Coordinates of C-alpha atoms in Angstrom, one line a residue:
M1 CA 23.4 -16.3 -3.3
T2 CA 20.0 -18.0 -4.0
V3 CA 16.7 -16.2 -4.5
L4 CA 13.6 -17.9 -3.2
V5 CA 10.6 -17.5 -5.5
I6 CA 7.1 -18.3 -4.3
Q7 CA 4.7 -18.7 -7.3
P8 CA 1.1 -19.1 -6.1
S9 CA -0.5 -19.4 -9.6
N10 CA 0.6 -20.8 -12.9
I11 CA -0.9 -17.8 -14.6
S12 CA 1.4 -15.4 -12.8
P13 CA 4.9 -16.5 -13.6
L14 CA 8.2 -14.6 -13.2
G15 CA 7.8 -13.3 -16.8
D16 CA 10.4 -10.6 -17.6
L17 CA 11.8 -10.8 -14.1
E18 CA 13.2 -14.2 -14.9
T19 CA 15.1 -12.7 -17.8
Y20 CA 17.0 -10.3 -15.5
I21 CA 17.7 -12.9 -12.9
V22 CA 19.2 -15.1 -15.5
E23 CA 21.0 -12.2 -17.0
E24 CA 22.7 -11.5 -13.7
Q25 CA 23.5 -15.2 -13.3
I26 CA 21.7 -15.3 -9.9
P27 CA 20.5 -18.8 -8.9
Y28 CA 17.0 -19.2 -7.7
T29 CA 14.6 -21.8 -6.3
S30 CA 11.0 -21.6 -7.4
I31 CA 8.2 -23.0 -5.3
Q32 CA 5.2 -23.8 -7.4
I33 CA 2.1 -23.7 -5.2
E34 CA -0.4 -25.0 -7.8
R35 CA 1.8 -28.1 -8.3
G36 CA 1.5 -28.9 -4.6
E37 CA 4.9 -27.6 -3.6
V38 CA 5.3 -26.1 -0.1
P39 CA 7.3 -23.1 1.0
P40 CA 10.3 -23.8 3.2
T41 CA 9.9 -23.1 6.9
S42 CA 13.2 -21.1 7.1
D43 CA 15.0 -18.4 5.2
A44 CA 18.3 -20.4 5.7
G45 CA 20.2 -20.7 2.4
F46 CA 18.4 -17.9 0.7
T47 CA 19.5 -14.3 0.2
A48 CA 16.3 -12.8 -1.1
L49 CA 12.6 -13.5 -1.5
I50 CA 10.2 -12.9 -4.4
V51 CA 6.5 -13.5 -4.0
L52 CA 4.4 -13.4 -7.2
G53 CA 0.7 -13.0 -7.9
G54 CA -2.3 -15.3 -7.8
E55 CA -6.1 -15.3 -7.8
M56 CA -6.3 -16.2 -4.1
S57 CA -7.2 -13.7 -1.4
V58 CA -4.9 -13.1 1.5
N59 CA -8.0 -13.2 3.6
D60 CA -8.6 -16.8 2.7
K61 CA -5.8 -18.2 4.9
A62 CA -8.0 -21.0 6.0
L63 CA -8.2 -22.2 2.4
Y64 CA -4.6 -21.7 1.5
S65 CA -2.0 -22.7 4.1
F66 CA 0.8 -21.3 2.0
I67 CA -0.3 -17.8 2.7
E68 CA 0.5 -17.9 6.4
S69 CA 3.8 -19.8 5.8
T70 CA 4.8 -17.3 3.2
Q71 CA 4.0 -14.4 5.5
Q72 CA 6.2 -16.0 8.2
L73 CA 9.0 -16.1 5.6
I74 CA 8.4 -12.4 4.8
R75 CA 8.9 -11.5 8.4
M76 CA 12.0 -13.7 8.6
F77 CA 13.6 -12.1 5.6
H78 CA 12.7 -8.6 6.6
E79 CA 14.1 -9.0 10.2
K80 CA 17.4 -10.1 8.7
S81 CA 17.4 -7.2 6.1
K82 CA 17.2 -9.6 3.2
P83 CA 15.6 -8.1 0.0
I84 CA 11.9 -8.9 -0.6
L85 CA 9.8 -8.1 -3.6
G86 CA 6.1 -8.8 -3.6
I87 CA 3.9 -8.5 -6.7
C88 CA 0.1 -8.2 -6.6
L89 CA -0.9 -11.0 -4.2
G90 CA 2.7 -11.0 -3.0
G91 CA 2.5 -7.3 -2.2
Q92 CA -0.8 -7.9 -0.4
M93 CA 0.9 -10.6 1.7
I94 CA 3.6 -8.2 2.7
A95 CA 1.1 -5.5 3.6
S96 CA -0.9 -8.0 5.7
A97 CA 2.3 -9.3 7.3
F98 CA 2.8 -5.8 8.6
S99 CA -0.8 -5.5 9.9
A100 CA -2.3 -3.6 7.0
S101 CA -5.9 -4.5 5.9
I102 CA -6.8 -6.3 2.7
T103 CA -10.2 -5.4 1.2
R104 CA -12.2 -6.2 -1.9
M105 CA -12.7 -3.6 -4.6
P106 CA -16.2 -3.0 -6.1
T107 CA -14.9 -4.1 -9.5
K108 CA -11.7 -5.8 -10.7
E109 CA -8.9 -3.6 -12.1
F110 CA -7.6 -5.1 -15.3
G111 CA -5.4 -3.9 -18.1
L112 CA -2.7 -1.2 -18.5
T113 CA -3.6 1.5 -16.0
L114 CA -2.0 4.9 -15.2
L115 CA 0.1 5.2 -12.1
H116 CA 1.4 8.2 -10.3
K117 CA 4.8 8.3 -8.7
T118 CA 4.8 9.9 -5.2
S119 CA 7.2 12.6 -4.1
S120 CA 8.8 10.1 -1.7
A121 CA 9.7 7.9 -4.7
N122 CA 12.0 10.6 -6.0
S123 CA 14.6 9.5 -3.5
D124 CA 13.9 5.8 -3.7
P125 CA 16.8 3.6 -5.1
L126 CA 14.4 1.8 -7.5
F127 CA 11.9 4.5 -8.5
F128 CA 13.9 7.7 -8.4
D129 CA 14.2 8.4 -12.1
L130 CA 11.0 6.8 -13.3
P131 CA 8.4 9.2 -14.8
K132 CA 5.8 10.9 -12.7
R133 CA 3.1 9.1 -14.7
M134 CA 3.4 5.6 -16.2
K135 CA 1.3 2.7 -17.2
F136 CA 1.6 -0.8 -15.9
M137 CA -0.4 -4.0 -16.2
Q138 CA -2.9 -4.8 -13.5
Y139 CA -5.1 -7.7 -12.6
H140 CA -6.6 -7.8 -9.1
E141 CA -9.7 -7.3 -7.1
D142 CA -8.2 -7.0 -3.6
V143 CA -6.3 -4.0 -2.4
F144 CA -4.0 -3.3 0.6
S145 CA -3.9 -0.3 2.9
L146 CA -0.6 1.3 3.7
P147 CA 1.3 -0.3 6.7
T148 CA 2.1 2.3 9.3
E149 CA 5.9 1.9 8.8
A150 CA 5.7 2.0 5.0
L151 CA 6.7 4.7 2.5
Q152 CA 4.2 5.0 -0.4
L153 CA 5.9 5.0 -3.8
C154 CA 3.1 4.9 -6.3
S155 CA -0.7 5.6 -6.4
G156 CA -3.4 4.9 -8.9
D157 CA -6.7 6.5 -10.0
V158 CA -8.7 3.4 -9.3
C159 CA -6.6 1.8 -6.6
E160 CA -4.8 4.3 -4.3
Q161 CA -2.1 2.0 -3.0
Q162 CA 0.2 0.7 -5.8
A163 CA 3.7 0.4 -4.3
F164 CA 5.4 0.9 -1.0
R165 CA 8.7 0.2 0.7
I166 CA 9.3 -0.9 4.3
G167 CA 12.8 -0.3 5.6
S168 CA 15.5 -0.3 2.8
K169 CA 14.9 -3.6 1.1
T170 CA 11.2 -4.7 1.4
Y171 CA 9.2 -3.7 -1.6
A172 CA 5.5 -4.4 -2.3
L173 CA 3.8 -3.7 -5.7
Q174 CA 0.1 -4.0 -6.5
F175 CA 0.8 -3.7 -10.3
H176 CA 2.5 -6.3 -12.5
P177 CA 5.8 -5.1 -14.0
E178 CA 6.8 -8.6 -14.9
V179 CA 4.1 -9.0 -17.5
N180 CA 5.4 -9.4 -21.1
A181 CA 3.4 -9.7 -24.4
R182 CA 2.9 -13.5 -24.0
I183 CA 1.5 -13.2 -20.5
A184 CA -0.6 -10.2 -21.4
S185 CA -2.1 -12.1 -24.3
E186 CA -3.0 -15.1 -22.1
W187 CA -4.6 -12.8 -19.5
V188 CA -6.7 -11.0 -22.2
E189 CA -7.8 -14.4 -23.5
H190 CA -8.8 -15.7 -20.1
F191 CA -9.9 -12.6 -18.3
G192 CA -10.2 -9.7 -20.6
Q193 CA -13.9 -9.8 -21.7
Q194 CA -15.1 -10.4 -18.2
N195 CA -13.0 -7.5 -16.8
R196 CA -14.0 -4.2 -18.3
R197 CA -14.2 -6.0 -21.7
V198 CA -10.6 -5.5 -22.4
E199 CA -10.0 -7.2 -25.8
K200 CA -6.4 -6.3 -26.4
I201 CA -3.4 -4.7 -24.8
D202 CA -1.7 -1.8 -26.6
G203 CA 1.7 -3.1 -27.7
S204 CA 3.6 0.2 -27.5
D205 CA 2.2 1.0 -24.0
L206 CA 3.2 -2.5 -22.8
A207 CA 6.7 -2.1 -24.3
E208 CA 7.2 1.1 -22.5
A209 CA 6.0 -0.5 -19.3
Q210 CA 8.6 -3.3 -19.8
S211 CA 11.3 -0.7 -20.2
W212 CA 10.5 0.9 -16.9
A213 CA 10.2 -2.5 -15.3
A214 CA 13.7 -3.3 -16.5
H215 CA 14.9 -0.4 -14.3
L216 CA 13.0 -1.6 -11.3
F217 CA 14.1 -5.2 -11.6
R218 CA 17.8 -4.6 -12.3
R219 CA 18.0 -2.2 -9.4
W220 CA 16.2 -4.5 -7.0
L221 CA 18.6 -7.3 -8.0
T222 CA 21.6 -5.2 -7.0
L223 CA 20.3 -5.5 -3.4
V224 CA 20.5 -9.3 -3.6

């Protein structure tokens, strides 16, 4: 039982998700793209796949060879009903792997933003008892359309597509539930003032987001 983690960028680590992986004593292998590491060519030996965020665009496959190889892994894991979780860029890679479009927003979405749970999410194993409205951390400028075979789970006021599921075990998120106070502080320092001039993140809102994220992560890990 080993989870394969693809981390495209140093600034988007596992965060709180690592806490729950360790808590459940689940072994994992992390591929650090910015360190020059390369994703495996097969899903053999891995029971689940996590693809994290990054500042790259899925549309820049010619510049980043790991995007195509990661999407091949996504298709492999999905075809074998192995659990997949994609966050931000990872979610966009899942969407693109299933022929959805990836487009650029007029402005970046940054900070804690309000999301709305769809009616379909009420029967989803991960989202069913989350509130109808909740805030989660965001940092992105690309967005995905909804794949034809996907079930939308969350929407946003600025970015319509925020979460979907394909089949029973493939989840794509646009938002960042893994972000903790340390990561949020680093993001504000590096990106805050150039993105809507966000100068700080509300600690109580972030703590609430982390509590809902714990539900999502623990439930997803039961699929592994």
